[in-house]
mmCIF file of C-alpha atoms in Angstrom:
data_model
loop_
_atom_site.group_PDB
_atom_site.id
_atom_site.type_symbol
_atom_site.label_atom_id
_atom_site.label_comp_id
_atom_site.label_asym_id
_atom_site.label_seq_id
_atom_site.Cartn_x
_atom_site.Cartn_y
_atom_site.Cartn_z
ATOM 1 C CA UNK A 1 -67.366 79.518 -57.032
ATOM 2 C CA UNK A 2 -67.837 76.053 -55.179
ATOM 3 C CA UNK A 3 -65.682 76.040 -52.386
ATOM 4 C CA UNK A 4 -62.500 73.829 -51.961
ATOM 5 C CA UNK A 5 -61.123 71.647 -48.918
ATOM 6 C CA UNK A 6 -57.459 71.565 -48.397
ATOM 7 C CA UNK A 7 -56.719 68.166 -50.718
ATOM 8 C CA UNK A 8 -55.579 69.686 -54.059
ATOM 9 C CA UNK A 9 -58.745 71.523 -54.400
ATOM 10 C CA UNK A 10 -60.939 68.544 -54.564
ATOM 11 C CA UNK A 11 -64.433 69.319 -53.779
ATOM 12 C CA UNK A 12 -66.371 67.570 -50.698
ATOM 13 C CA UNK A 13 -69.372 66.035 -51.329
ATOM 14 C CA UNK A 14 -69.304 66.526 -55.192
ATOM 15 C CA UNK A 15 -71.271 63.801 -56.422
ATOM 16 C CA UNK A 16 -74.476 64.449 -53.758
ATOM 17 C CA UNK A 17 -73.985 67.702 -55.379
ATOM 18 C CA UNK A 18 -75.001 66.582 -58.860
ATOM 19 C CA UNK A 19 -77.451 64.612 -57.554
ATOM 20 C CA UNK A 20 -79.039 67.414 -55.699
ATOM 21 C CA UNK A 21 -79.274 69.188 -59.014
ATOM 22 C CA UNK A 22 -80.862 66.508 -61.448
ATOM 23 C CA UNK A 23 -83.550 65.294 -57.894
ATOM 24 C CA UNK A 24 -82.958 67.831 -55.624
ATOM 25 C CA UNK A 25 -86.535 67.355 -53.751
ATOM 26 C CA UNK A 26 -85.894 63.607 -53.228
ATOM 27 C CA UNK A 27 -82.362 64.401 -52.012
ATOM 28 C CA UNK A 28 -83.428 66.900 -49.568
ATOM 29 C CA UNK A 29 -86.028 64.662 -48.078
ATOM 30 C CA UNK A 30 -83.664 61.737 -47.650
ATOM 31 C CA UNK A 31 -81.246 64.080 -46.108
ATOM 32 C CA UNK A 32 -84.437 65.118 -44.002
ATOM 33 C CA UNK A 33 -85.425 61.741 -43.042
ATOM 34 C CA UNK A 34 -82.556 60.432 -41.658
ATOM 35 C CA UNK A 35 -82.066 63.237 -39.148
ATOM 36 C CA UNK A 36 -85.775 63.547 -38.039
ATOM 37 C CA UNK A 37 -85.866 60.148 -36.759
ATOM 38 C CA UNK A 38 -83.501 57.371 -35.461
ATOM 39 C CA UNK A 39 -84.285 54.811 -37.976
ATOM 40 C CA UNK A 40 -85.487 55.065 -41.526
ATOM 41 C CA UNK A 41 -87.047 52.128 -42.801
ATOM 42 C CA UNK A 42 -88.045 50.800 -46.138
ATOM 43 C CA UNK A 43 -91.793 50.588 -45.094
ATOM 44 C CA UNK A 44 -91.623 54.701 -43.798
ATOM 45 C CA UNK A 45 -91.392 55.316 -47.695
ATOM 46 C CA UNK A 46 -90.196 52.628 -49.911
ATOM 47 C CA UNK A 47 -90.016 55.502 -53.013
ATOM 48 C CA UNK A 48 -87.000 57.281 -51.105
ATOM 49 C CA UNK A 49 -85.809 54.178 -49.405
ATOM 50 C CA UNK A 50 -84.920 53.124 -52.806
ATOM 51 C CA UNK A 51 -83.691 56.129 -53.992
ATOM 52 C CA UNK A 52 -81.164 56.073 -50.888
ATOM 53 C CA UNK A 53 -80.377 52.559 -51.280
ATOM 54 C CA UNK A 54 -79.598 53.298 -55.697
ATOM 55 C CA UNK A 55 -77.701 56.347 -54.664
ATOM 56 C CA UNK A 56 -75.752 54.949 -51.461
ATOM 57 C CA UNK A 57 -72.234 55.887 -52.346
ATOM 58 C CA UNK A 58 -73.316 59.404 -52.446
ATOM 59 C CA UNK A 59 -75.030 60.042 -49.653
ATOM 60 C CA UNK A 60 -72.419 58.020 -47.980
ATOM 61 C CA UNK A 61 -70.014 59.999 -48.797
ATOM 62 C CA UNK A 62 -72.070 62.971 -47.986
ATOM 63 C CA UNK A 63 -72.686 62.540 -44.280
ATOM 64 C CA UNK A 64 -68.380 60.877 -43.920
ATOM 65 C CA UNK A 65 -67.199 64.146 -45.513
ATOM 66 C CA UNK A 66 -69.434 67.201 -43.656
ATOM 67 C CA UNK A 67 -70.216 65.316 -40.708
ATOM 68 C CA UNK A 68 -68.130 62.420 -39.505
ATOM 69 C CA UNK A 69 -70.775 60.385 -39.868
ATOM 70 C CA UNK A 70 -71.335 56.288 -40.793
ATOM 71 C CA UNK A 71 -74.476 55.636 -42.922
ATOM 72 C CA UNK A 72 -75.549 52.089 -42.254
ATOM 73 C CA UNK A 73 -78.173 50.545 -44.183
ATOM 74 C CA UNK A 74 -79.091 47.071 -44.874
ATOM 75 C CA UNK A 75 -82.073 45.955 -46.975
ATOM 76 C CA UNK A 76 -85.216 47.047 -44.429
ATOM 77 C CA UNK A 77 -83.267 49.756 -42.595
ATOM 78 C CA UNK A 78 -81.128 53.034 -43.032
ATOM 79 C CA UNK A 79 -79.436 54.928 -39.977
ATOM 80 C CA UNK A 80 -76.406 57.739 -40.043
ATOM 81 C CA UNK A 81 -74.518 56.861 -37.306
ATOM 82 C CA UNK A 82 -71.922 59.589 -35.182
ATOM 83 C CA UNK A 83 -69.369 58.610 -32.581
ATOM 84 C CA UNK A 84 -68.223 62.026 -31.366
ATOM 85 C CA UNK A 85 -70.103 64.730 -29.888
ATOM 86 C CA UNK A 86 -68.930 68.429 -29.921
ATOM 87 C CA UNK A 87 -70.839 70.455 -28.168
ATOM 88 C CA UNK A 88 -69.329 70.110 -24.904
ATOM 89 C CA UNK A 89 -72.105 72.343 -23.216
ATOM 90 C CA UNK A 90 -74.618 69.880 -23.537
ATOM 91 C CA UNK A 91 -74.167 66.798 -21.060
ATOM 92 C CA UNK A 92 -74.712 63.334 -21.837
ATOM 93 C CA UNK A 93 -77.838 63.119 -20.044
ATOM 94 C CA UNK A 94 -78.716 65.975 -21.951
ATOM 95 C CA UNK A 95 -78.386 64.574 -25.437
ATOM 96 C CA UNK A 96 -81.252 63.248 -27.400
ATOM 97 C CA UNK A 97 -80.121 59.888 -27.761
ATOM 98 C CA UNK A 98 -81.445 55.708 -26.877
ATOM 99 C CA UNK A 99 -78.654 55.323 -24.110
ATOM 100 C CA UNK A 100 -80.334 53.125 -21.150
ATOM 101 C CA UNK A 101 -78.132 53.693 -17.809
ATOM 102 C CA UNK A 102 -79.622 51.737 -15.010
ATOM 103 C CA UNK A 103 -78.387 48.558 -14.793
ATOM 104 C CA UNK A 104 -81.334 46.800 -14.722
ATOM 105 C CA UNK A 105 -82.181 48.693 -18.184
ATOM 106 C CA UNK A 106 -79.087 47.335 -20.111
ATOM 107 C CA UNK A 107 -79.650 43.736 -18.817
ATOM 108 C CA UNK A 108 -83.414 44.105 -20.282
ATOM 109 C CA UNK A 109 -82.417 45.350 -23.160
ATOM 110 C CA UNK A 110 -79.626 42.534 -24.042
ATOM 111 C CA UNK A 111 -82.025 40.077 -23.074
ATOM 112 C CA UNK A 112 -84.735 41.335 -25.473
ATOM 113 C CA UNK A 113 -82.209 40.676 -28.144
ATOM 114 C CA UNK A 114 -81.251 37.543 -27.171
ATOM 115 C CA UNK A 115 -85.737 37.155 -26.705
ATOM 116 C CA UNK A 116 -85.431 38.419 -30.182
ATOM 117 C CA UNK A 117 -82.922 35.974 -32.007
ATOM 118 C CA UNK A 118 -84.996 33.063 -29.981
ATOM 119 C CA UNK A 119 -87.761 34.033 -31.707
ATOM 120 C CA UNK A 120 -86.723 34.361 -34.820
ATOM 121 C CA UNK A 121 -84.807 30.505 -34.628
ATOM 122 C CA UNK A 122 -88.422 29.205 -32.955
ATOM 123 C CA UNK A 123 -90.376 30.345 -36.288
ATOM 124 C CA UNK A 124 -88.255 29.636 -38.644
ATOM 125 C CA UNK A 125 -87.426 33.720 -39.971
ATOM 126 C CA UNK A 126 -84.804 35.489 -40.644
ATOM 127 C CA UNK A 127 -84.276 39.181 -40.481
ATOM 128 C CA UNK A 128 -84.005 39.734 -43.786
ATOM 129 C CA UNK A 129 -87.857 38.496 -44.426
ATOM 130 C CA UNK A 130 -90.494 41.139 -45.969
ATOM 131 C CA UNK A 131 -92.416 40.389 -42.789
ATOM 132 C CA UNK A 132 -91.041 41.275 -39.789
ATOM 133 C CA UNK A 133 -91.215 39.204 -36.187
ATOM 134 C CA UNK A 134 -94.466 39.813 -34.005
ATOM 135 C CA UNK A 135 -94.424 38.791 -30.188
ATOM 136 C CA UNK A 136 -96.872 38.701 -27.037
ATOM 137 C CA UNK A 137 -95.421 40.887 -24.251
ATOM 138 C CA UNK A 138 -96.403 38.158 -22.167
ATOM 139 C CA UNK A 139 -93.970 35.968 -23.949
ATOM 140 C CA UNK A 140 -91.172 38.678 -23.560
ATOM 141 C CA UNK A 141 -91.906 38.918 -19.737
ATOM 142 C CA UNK A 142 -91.235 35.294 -19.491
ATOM 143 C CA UNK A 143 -88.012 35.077 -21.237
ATOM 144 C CA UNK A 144 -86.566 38.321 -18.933
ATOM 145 C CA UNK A 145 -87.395 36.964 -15.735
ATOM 146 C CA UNK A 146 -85.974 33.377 -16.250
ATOM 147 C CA UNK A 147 -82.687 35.685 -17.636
ATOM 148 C CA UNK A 148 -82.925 37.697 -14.205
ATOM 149 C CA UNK A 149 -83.531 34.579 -11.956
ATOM 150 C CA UNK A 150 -80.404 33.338 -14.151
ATOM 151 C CA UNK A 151 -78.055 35.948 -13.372
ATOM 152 C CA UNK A 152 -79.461 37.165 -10.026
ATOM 153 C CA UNK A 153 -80.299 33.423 -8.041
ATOM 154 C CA UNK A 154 -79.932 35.010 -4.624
ATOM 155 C CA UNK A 155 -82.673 37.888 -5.593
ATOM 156 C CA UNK A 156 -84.864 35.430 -6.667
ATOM 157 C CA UNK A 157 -87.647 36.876 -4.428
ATOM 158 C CA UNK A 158 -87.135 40.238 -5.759
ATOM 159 C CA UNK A 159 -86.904 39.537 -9.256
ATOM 160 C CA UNK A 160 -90.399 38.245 -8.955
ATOM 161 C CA UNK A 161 -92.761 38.312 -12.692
ATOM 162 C CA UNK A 162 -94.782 41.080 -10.874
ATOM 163 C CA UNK A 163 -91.386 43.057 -10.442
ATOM 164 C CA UNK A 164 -89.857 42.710 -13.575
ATOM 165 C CA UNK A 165 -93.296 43.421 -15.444
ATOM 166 C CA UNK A 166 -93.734 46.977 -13.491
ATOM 167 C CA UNK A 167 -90.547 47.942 -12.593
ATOM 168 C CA UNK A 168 -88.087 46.833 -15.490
ATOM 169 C CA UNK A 169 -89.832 45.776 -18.519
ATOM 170 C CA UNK A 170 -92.813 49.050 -18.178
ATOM 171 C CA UNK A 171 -90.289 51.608 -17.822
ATOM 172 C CA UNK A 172 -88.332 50.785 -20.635
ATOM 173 C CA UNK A 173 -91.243 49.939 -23.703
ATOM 174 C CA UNK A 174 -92.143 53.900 -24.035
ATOM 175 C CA UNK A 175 -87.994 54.000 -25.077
ATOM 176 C CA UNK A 176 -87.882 51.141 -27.742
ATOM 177 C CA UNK A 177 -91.160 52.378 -29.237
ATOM 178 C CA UNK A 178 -89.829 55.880 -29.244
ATOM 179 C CA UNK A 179 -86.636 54.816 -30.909
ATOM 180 C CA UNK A 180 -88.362 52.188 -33.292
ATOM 181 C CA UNK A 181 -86.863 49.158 -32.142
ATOM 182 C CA UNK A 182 -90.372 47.707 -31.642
ATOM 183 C CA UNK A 183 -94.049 49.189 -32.565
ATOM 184 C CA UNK A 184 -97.060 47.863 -30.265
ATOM 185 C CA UNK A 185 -99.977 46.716 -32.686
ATOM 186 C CA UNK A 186 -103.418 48.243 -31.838
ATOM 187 C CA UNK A 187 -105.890 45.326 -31.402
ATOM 188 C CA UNK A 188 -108.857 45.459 -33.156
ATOM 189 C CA UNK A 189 -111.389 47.605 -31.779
ATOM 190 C CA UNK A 190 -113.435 44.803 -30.178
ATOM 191 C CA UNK A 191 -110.590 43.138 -28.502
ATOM 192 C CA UNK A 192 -109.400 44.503 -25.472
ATOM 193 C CA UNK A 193 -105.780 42.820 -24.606
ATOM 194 C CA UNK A 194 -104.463 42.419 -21.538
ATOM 195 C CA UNK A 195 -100.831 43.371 -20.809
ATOM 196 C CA UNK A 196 -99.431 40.162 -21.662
ATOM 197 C CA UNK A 197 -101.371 39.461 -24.526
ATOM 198 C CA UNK A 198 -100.238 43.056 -26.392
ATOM 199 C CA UNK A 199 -98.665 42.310 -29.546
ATOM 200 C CA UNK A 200 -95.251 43.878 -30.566
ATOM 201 C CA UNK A 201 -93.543 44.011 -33.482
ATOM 202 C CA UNK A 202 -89.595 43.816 -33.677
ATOM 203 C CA UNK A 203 -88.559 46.680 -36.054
ATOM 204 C CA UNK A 204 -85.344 45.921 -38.319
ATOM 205 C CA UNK A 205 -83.345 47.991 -35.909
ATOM 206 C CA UNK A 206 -82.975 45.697 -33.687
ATOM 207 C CA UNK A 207 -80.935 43.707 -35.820
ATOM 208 C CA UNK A 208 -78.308 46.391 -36.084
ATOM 209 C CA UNK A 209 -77.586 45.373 -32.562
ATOM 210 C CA UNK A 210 -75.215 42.589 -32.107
ATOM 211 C CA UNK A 211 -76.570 40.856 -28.647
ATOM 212 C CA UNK A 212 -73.688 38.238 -27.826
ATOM 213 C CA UNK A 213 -71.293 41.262 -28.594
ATOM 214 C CA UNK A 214 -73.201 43.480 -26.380
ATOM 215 C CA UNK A 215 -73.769 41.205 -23.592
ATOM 216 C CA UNK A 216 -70.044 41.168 -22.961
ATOM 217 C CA UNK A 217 -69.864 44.641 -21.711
ATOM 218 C CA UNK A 218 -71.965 43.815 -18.640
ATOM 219 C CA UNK A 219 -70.760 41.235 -16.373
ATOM 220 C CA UNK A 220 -73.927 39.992 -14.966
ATOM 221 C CA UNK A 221 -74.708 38.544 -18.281
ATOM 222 C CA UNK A 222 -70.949 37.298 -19.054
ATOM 223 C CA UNK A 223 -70.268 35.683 -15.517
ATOM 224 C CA UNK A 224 -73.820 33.578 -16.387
ATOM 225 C CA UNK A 225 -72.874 32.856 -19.950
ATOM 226 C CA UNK A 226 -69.847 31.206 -18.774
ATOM 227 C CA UNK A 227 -71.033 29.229 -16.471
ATOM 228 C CA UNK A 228 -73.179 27.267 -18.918
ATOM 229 C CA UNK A 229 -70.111 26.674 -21.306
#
């Protein structure tokens, strides 16, 4: 028989269970998808994205019932999302997971939101549009070293363009592509771009990320918001 949890015999899970039986292929490789990669977007596969987005509750209920888990999905994007870790054998550093640590990182990061939200304001989008934002890195690097001249006036001189091009903004483009909050476009084959004239695009991830909340948490960023209010 189908086992019970402790709640009057109610089963867990029992309506991904029908499910599984009447489409048990396209179940399976929803279930798949959303572990095999940070982000699951409507463009990866808009056949399953659909099916996940029609059968929500369910697979919602699914991942809050065996695993603790939050699925979080808006219109171009689907993510499960876990707060607790149990395997205390494994360290932090250890874990397979976007989680910047130098501060220099963070800052970048919160700043290529707030790049991001600019951007979107400047043309006239939204996040929501079928066609999603496309920037120069060139226009990026300008944005984060204005921010760090902002918060950092004394370091000026070190937080020269050169500086934040190799030694912040480099480091850290590998770890959004990898995650999928951006995807570099490959120029056409007789076009060879320069670093600042690379083309990004800003995947809907990013807009799961709340920059004005974020920016809080670090102070460099908070101290320099408030002293423009």
């Amino acid at each position: 028989g189908r086992r019970m949890n402790g709640e009057g015999g109610k089963m867990k899970g029992p309506e991904l269970a029908g499910l599984l039986g009447r489409s048990g292929d396209r179940v399976r490789a929803v279930l798949n998808i959303l572990v095999e990669s940070p982000c699951f977007y409507s463009t990866d596969n808009q056949d399953l994205f659909f099916f996940l987005k029609r059968h929500r509750r369910e697979f919602a209920e699914f991942f809050t019932s065996f695993y603790g888990w939050t699925l979080l999905m808006d219109g171009k994007c689907a993510r499960v999302y876990k707060t607790d870790w149990y395997n205390a054998a494994i360290s932090p550093a250890a874990r397979t997971m976007f989680n910047f640590t130098r501060r220099d990182e963070c800052l970048a990061f919160m700043m290529l939101l707030e790049f991001y939200e600019h951007q979107l304001e400047e043309n006239g989008m939204t996040a929501t549009d079928k066609e999603n934002l496309r920037f120069r890195f060139g226009d990026l690097l300008g944005h984060v070293h204005r921010r760090f001249v902002d918060c950092f006036p004394d370091k000026k001189e070190t937080y020269s363009e050169d500086f934040v091009r190799a030694r912040v903004l480099k480091p850290i483009m590998p770890e959004l592509e990898r995650y999928r909050f951006i995807k570099r476009i490959k120029p056409p084959e007789d076009l060879r771009a320069v670093d600042d004239d690379v083309i990004y695009e800003a995947l809907p991830a990013i807009y799961h990320y709340n920059g004005s909340a974020l920016s809080k948490a670090l102070p460099e960023l908070r101290e320099q918001e408030s002293s423009h209010e």
